[in-house]
PDB file of C-alpha atoms in Angstrom:
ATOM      1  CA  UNK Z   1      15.049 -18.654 -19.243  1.00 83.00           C
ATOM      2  CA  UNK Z   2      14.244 -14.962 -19.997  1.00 85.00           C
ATOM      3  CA  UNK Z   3      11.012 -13.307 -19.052  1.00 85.00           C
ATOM      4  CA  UNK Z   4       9.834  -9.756 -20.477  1.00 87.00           C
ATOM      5  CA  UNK Z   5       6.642  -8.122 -19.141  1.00 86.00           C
ATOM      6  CA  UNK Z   6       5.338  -4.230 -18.778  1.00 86.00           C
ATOM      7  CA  UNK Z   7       5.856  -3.094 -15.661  1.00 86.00           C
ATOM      8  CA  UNK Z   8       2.583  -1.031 -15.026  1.00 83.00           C
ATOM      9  CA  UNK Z   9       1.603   1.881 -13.161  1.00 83.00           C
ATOM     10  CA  UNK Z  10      -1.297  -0.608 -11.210  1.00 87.00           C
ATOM     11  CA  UNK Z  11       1.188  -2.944 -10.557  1.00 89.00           C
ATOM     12  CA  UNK Z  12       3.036  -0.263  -8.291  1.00 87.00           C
ATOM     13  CA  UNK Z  13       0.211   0.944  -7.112  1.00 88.00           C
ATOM     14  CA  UNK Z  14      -0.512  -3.102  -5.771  1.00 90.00           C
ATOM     15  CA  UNK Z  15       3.180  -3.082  -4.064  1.00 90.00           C
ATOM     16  CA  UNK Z  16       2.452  -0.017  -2.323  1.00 89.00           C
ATOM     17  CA  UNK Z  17      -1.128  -1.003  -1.133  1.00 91.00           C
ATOM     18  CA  UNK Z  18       0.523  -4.398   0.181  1.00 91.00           C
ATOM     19  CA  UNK Z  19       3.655  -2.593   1.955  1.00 90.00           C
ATOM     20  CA  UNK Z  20       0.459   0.369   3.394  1.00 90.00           C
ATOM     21  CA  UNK Z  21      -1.450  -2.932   4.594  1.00 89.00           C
ATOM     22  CA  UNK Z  22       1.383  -5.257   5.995  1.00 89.00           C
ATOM     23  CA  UNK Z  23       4.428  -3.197   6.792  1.00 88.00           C
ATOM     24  CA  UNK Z  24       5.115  -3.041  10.460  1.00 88.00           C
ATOM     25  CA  UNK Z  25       5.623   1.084   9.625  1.00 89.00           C
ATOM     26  CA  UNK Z  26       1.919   1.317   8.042  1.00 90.00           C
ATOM     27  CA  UNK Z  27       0.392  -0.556  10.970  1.00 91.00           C
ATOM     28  CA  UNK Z  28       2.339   1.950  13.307  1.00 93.00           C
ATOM     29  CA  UNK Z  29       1.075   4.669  11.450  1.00 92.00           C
ATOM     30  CA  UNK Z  30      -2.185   3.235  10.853  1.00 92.00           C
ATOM     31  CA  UNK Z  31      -3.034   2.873  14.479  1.00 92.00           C
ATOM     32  CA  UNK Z  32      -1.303   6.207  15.491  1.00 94.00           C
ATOM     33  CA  UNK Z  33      -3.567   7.302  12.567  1.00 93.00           C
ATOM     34  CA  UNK Z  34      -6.387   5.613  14.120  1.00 93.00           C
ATOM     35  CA  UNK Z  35      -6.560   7.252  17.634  1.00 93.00           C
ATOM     36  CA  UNK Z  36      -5.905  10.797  15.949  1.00 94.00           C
ATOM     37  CA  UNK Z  37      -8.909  10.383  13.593  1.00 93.00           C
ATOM     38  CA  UNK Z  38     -11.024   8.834  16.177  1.00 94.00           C
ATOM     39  CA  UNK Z  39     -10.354  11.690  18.811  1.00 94.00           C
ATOM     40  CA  UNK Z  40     -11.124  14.388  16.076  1.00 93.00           C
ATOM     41  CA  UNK Z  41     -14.711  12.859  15.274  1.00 93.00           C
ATOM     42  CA  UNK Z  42     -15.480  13.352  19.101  1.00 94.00           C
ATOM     43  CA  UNK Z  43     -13.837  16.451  19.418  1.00 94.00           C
ATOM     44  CA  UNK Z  44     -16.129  17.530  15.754  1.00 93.00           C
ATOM     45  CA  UNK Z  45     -19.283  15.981  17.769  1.00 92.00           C
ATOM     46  CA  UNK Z  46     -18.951  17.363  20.827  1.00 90.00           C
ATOM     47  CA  UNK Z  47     -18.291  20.929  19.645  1.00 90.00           C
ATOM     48  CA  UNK Z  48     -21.360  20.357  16.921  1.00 89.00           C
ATOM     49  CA  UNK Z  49     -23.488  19.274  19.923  1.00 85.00           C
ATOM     50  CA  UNK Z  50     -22.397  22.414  22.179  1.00 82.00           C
ATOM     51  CA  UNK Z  51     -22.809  25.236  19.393  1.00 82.00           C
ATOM     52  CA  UNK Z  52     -26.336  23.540  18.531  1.00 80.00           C
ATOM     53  CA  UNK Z  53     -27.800  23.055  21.640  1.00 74.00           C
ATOM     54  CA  UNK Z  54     -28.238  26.723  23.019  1.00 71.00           C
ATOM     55  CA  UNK Z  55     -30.022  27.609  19.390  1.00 70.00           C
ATOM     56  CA  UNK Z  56     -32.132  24.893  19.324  1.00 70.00           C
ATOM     57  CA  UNK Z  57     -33.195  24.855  22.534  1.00 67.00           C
ATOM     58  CA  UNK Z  58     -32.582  28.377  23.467  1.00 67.00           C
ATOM     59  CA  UNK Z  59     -31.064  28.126  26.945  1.00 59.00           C
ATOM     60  CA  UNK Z  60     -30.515  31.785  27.763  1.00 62.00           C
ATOM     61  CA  UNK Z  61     -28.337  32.180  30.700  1.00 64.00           C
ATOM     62  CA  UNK Z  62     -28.747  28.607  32.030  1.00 67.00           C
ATOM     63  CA  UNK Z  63     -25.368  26.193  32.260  1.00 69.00           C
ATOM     64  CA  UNK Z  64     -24.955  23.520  29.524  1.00 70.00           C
ATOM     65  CA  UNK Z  65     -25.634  19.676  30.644  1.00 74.00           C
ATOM     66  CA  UNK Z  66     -21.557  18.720  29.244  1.00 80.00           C
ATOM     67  CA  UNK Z  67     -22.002  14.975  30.534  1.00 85.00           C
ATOM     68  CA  UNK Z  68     -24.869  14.398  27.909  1.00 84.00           C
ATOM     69  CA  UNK Z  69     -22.379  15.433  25.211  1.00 84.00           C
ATOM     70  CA  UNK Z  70     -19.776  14.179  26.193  1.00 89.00           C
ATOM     71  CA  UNK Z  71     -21.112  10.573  26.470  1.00 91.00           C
ATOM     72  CA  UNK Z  72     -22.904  11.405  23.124  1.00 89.00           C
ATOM     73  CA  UNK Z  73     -19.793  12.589  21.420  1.00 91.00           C
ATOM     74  CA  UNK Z  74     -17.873   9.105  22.645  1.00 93.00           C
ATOM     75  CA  UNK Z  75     -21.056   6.796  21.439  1.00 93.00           C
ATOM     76  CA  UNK Z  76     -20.064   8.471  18.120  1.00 92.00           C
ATOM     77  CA  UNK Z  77     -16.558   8.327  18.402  1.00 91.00           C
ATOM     78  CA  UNK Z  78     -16.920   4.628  19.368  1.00 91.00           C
ATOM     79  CA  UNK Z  79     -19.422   3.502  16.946  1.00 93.00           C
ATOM     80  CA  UNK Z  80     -18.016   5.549  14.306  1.00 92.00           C
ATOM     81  CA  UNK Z  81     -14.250   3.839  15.311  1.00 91.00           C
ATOM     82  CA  UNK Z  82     -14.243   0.460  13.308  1.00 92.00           C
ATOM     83  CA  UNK Z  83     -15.239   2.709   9.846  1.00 92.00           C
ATOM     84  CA  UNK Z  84     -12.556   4.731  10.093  1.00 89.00           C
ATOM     85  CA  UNK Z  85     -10.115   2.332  10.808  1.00 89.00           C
ATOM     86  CA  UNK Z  86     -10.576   1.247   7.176  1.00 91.00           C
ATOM     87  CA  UNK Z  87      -9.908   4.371   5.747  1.00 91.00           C
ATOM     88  CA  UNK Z  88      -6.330   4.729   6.311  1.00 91.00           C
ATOM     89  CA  UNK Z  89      -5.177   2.409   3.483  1.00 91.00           C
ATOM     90  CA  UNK Z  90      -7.555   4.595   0.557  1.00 92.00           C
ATOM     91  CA  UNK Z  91      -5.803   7.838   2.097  1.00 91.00           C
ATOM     92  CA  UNK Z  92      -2.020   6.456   1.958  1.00 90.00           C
ATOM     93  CA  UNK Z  93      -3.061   5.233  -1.714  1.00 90.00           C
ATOM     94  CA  UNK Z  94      -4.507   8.586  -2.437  1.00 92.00           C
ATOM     95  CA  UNK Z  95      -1.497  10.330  -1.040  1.00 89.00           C
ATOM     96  CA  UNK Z  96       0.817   8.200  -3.282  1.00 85.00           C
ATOM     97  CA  UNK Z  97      -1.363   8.577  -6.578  1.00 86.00           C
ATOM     98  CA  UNK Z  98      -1.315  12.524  -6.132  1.00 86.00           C
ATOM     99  CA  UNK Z  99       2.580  11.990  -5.647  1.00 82.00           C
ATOM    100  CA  UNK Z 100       2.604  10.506  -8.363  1.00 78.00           C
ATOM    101  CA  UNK Z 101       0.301  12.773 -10.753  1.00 78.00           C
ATOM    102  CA  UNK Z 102       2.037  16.194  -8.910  1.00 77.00           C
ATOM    103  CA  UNK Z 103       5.720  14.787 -10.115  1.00 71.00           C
ATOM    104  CA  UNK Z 104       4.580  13.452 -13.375  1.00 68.00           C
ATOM    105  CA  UNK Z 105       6.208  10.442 -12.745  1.00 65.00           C
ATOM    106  CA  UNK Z 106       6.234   8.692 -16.328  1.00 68.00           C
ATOM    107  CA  UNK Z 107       8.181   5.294 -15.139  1.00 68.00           C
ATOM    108  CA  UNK Z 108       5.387   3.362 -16.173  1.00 71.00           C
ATOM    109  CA  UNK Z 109       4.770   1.375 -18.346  1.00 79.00           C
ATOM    110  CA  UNK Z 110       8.323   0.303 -18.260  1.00 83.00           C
ATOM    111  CA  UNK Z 111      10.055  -2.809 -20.214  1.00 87.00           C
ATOM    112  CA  UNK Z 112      11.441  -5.422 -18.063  1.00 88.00           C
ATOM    113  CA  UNK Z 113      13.192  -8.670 -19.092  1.00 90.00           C
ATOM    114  CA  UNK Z 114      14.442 -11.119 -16.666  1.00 89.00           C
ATOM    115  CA  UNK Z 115      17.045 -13.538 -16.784  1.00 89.00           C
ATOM    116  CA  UNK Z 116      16.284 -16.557 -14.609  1.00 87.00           C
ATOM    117  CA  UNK Z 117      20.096 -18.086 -13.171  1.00 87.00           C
ATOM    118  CA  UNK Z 118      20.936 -20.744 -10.906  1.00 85.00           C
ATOM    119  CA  UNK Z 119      22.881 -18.072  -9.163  1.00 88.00           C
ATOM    120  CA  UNK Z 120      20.028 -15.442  -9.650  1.00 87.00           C
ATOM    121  CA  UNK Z 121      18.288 -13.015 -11.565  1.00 89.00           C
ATOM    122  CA  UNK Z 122      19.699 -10.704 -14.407  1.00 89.00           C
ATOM    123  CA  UNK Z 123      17.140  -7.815 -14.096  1.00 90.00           C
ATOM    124  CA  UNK Z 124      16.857  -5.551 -17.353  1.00 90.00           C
ATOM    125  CA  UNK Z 125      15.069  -2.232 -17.757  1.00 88.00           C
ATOM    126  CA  UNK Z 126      15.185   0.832 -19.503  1.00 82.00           C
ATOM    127  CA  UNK Z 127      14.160   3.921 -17.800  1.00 76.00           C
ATOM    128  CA  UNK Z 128      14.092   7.931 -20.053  1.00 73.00           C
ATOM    129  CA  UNK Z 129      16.713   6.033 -22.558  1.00 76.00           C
ATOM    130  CA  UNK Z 130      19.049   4.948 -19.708  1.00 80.00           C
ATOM    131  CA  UNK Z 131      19.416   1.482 -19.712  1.00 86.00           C
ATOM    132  CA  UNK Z 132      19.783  -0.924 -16.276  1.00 87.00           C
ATOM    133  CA  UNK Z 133      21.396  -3.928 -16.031  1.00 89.00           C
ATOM    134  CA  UNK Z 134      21.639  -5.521 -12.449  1.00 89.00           C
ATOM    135  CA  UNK Z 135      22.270  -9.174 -11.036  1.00 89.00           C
ATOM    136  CA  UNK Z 136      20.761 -10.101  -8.111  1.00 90.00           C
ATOM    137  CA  UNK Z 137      21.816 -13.475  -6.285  1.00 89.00           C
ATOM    138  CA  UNK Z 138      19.265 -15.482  -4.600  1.00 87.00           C
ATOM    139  CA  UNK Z 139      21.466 -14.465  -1.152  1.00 89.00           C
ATOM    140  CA  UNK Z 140      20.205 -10.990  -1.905  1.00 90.00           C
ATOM    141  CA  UNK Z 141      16.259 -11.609  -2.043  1.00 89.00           C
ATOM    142  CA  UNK Z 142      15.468 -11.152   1.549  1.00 88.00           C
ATOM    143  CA  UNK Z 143      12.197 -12.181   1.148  1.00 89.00           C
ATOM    144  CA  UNK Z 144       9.707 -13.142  -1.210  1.00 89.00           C
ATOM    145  CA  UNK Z 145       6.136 -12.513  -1.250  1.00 88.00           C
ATOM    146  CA  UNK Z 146       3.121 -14.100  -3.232  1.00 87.00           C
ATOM    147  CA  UNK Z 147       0.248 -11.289  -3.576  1.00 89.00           C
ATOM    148  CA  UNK Z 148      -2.732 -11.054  -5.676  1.00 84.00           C
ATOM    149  CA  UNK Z 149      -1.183 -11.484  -9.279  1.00 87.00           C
ATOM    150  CA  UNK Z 150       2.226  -9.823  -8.693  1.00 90.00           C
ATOM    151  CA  UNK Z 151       5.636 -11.508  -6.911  1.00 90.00           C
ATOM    152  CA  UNK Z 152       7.646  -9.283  -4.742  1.00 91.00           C
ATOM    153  CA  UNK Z 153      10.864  -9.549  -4.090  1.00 90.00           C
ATOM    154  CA  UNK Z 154      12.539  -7.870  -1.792  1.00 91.00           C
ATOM    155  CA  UNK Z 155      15.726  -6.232  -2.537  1.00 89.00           C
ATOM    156  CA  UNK Z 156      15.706  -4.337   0.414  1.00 86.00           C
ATOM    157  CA  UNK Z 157      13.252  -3.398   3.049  1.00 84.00           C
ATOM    158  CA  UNK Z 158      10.931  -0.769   1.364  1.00 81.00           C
ATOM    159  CA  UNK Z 159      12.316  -1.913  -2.113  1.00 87.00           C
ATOM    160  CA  UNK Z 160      10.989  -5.058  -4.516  1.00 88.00           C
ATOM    161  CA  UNK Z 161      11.287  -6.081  -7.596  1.00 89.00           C
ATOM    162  CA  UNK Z 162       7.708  -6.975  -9.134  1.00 91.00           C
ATOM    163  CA  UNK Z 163       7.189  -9.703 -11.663  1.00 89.00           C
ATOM    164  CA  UNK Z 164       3.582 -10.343 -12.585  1.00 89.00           C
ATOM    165  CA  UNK Z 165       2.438 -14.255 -12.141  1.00 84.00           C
ATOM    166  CA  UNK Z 166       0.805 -13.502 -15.916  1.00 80.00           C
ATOM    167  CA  UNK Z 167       0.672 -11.076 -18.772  1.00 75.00           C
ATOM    168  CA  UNK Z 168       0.576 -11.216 -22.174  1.00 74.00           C
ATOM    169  CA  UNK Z 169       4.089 -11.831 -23.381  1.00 77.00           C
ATOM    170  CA  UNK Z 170       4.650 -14.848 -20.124  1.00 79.00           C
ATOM    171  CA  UNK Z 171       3.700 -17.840 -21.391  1.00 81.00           C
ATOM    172  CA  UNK Z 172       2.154 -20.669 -19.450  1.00 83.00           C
ATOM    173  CA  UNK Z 173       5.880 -22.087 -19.398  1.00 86.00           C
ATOM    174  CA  UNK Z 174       7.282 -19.695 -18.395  1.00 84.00           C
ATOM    175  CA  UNK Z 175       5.035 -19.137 -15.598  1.00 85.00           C
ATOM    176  CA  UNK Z 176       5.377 -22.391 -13.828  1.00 85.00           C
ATOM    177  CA  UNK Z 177       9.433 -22.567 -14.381  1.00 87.00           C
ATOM    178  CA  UNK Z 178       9.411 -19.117 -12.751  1.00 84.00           C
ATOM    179  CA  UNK Z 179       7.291 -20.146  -9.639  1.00 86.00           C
ATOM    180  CA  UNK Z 180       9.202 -22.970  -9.636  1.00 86.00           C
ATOM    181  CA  UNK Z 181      12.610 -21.379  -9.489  1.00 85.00           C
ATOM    182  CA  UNK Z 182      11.135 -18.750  -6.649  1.00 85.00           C
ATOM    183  CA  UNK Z 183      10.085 -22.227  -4.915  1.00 85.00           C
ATOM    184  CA  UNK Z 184      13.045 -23.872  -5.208  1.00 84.00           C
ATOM    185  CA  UNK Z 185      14.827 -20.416  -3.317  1.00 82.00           C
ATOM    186  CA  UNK Z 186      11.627 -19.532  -1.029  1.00 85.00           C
ATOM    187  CA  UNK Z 187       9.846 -22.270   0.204  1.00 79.00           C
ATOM    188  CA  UNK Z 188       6.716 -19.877   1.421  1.00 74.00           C
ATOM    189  CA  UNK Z 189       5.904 -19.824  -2.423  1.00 71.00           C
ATOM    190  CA  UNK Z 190       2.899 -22.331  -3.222  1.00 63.00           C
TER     191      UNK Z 190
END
C-alpha cells in the first residue's frame, strides 16, 4: 500500500514542540532554564525595590531595611515561579521558527509517498529537485509515537519520520491499514 501526503511546515513545527516537551534533553534544559529565569526575576525585583525605595521614600543617609526586600523579591520569585515554568516551550518554538525564517528554510511543503512492506517502509521525497529514496525495516524504528494528528517514528534519537493520521490525499483506508501495520510492529499504538 502506498501513501502520499504534504509534509508541512506545522507538522515540523508539532515534532519539535513534542521532542521540546518530552525529550529527556528539553526537560534538562527546561529545568536548568527554570532556576536561571526564576533567579533573574528576584534578582530584577530586588534591585527594582532597592533603586525605588530611597526616591520614594527619601531616606537620606539612613541604611536600607535589605531583609524586607529580600523576602519581597523571593514572594515574587516564588509566586511568579509556576508562570514561568510554562514559558520555556513558546521560547524553544520561537527560537526554532526564527531558525527557520533567518535560513529560509523552504523544505516545506514537501511530497512524501510511502510504501507500506512487511519488511518496512519505502520512504520517498523530493527535496530542491534531488530525489530520496530510503528503506527503512521495522528493526530500524526505535520507537514509535502517537501525537496529536501526526505519527513519529523514530529513525534515530532526535530524528523521525512524520506521517499525518489524515490529510487530504489518505483515504479512510488507508488510514486504518496504516495504524494497523504501525500496530502490528508497535504495540503502544491504539
Amino acid at each position: 500500500m502506498q501513501i502520499q501526503y504534504q509534509l508541512t511546515y506545522d507538522d515540523v513545527l508539532t515534532f519539535q514542540e513534542y521532542e521540546t516537551r518530552y525529550s529527556t534533553r528539553h526537560k534538562i534544559r527546561g529545568g536548568v532554564f527554570h532556576v536561571l529565569i526564576t533567579l533573574l526575576v528576584f534578582i530584577v525585583v530586588a534591585s527594582i525595590i532597592i533603586i525605588l525605595i530611597p526616591i520614594l521614600f527619601q531616606f537620606e543617609n539612613q541604611p536600607i531595611p535589605y531583609t524586607p526586600i529580600f523576602i519581597t523579591a523571593v514572594l515574587i520569585a516564588l509566586i511568579s515561579a509556576p508562570f514561568l515554568k510554562k514559558i520555556y516551550v513558546p521560547v524553544i518554538l520561537w527560537q526554532y521558527k526564527q531558525i527557520f525564517k533567518k535560513t529560509k528554510d523552504r523544505r516545506w511543503p514537501r511530497p512524501i509517498a510511502i510504501i507500506l512492506k512487511s519488511e518496512g517502509l519505502n520512504v520517498k521525497s523530493v527535496h530542491n529537485g534531488i530525489k530520496e529514496d530510503i528503506d527503512i525495516s521495522w528493526e530500524s524504528i526505535q520507537k514509535v509515537i502517537d501525537y496529536g494528528d501526526l505519527y513519529f517514528l523514530y529513525i534515530q534519537k532526535r530524528e523521525a519520520l512524520i506521517i499525518p493520521k489524515k490529510n487530504q490525499t489518505i483515504t479512510t483506508e488507508q488510514q486504518e491499514k496504516l495504524r494497523e501495520s504501525l500496530k502490528q510492529h508497535f504495540p503502544n499504538i491504539t
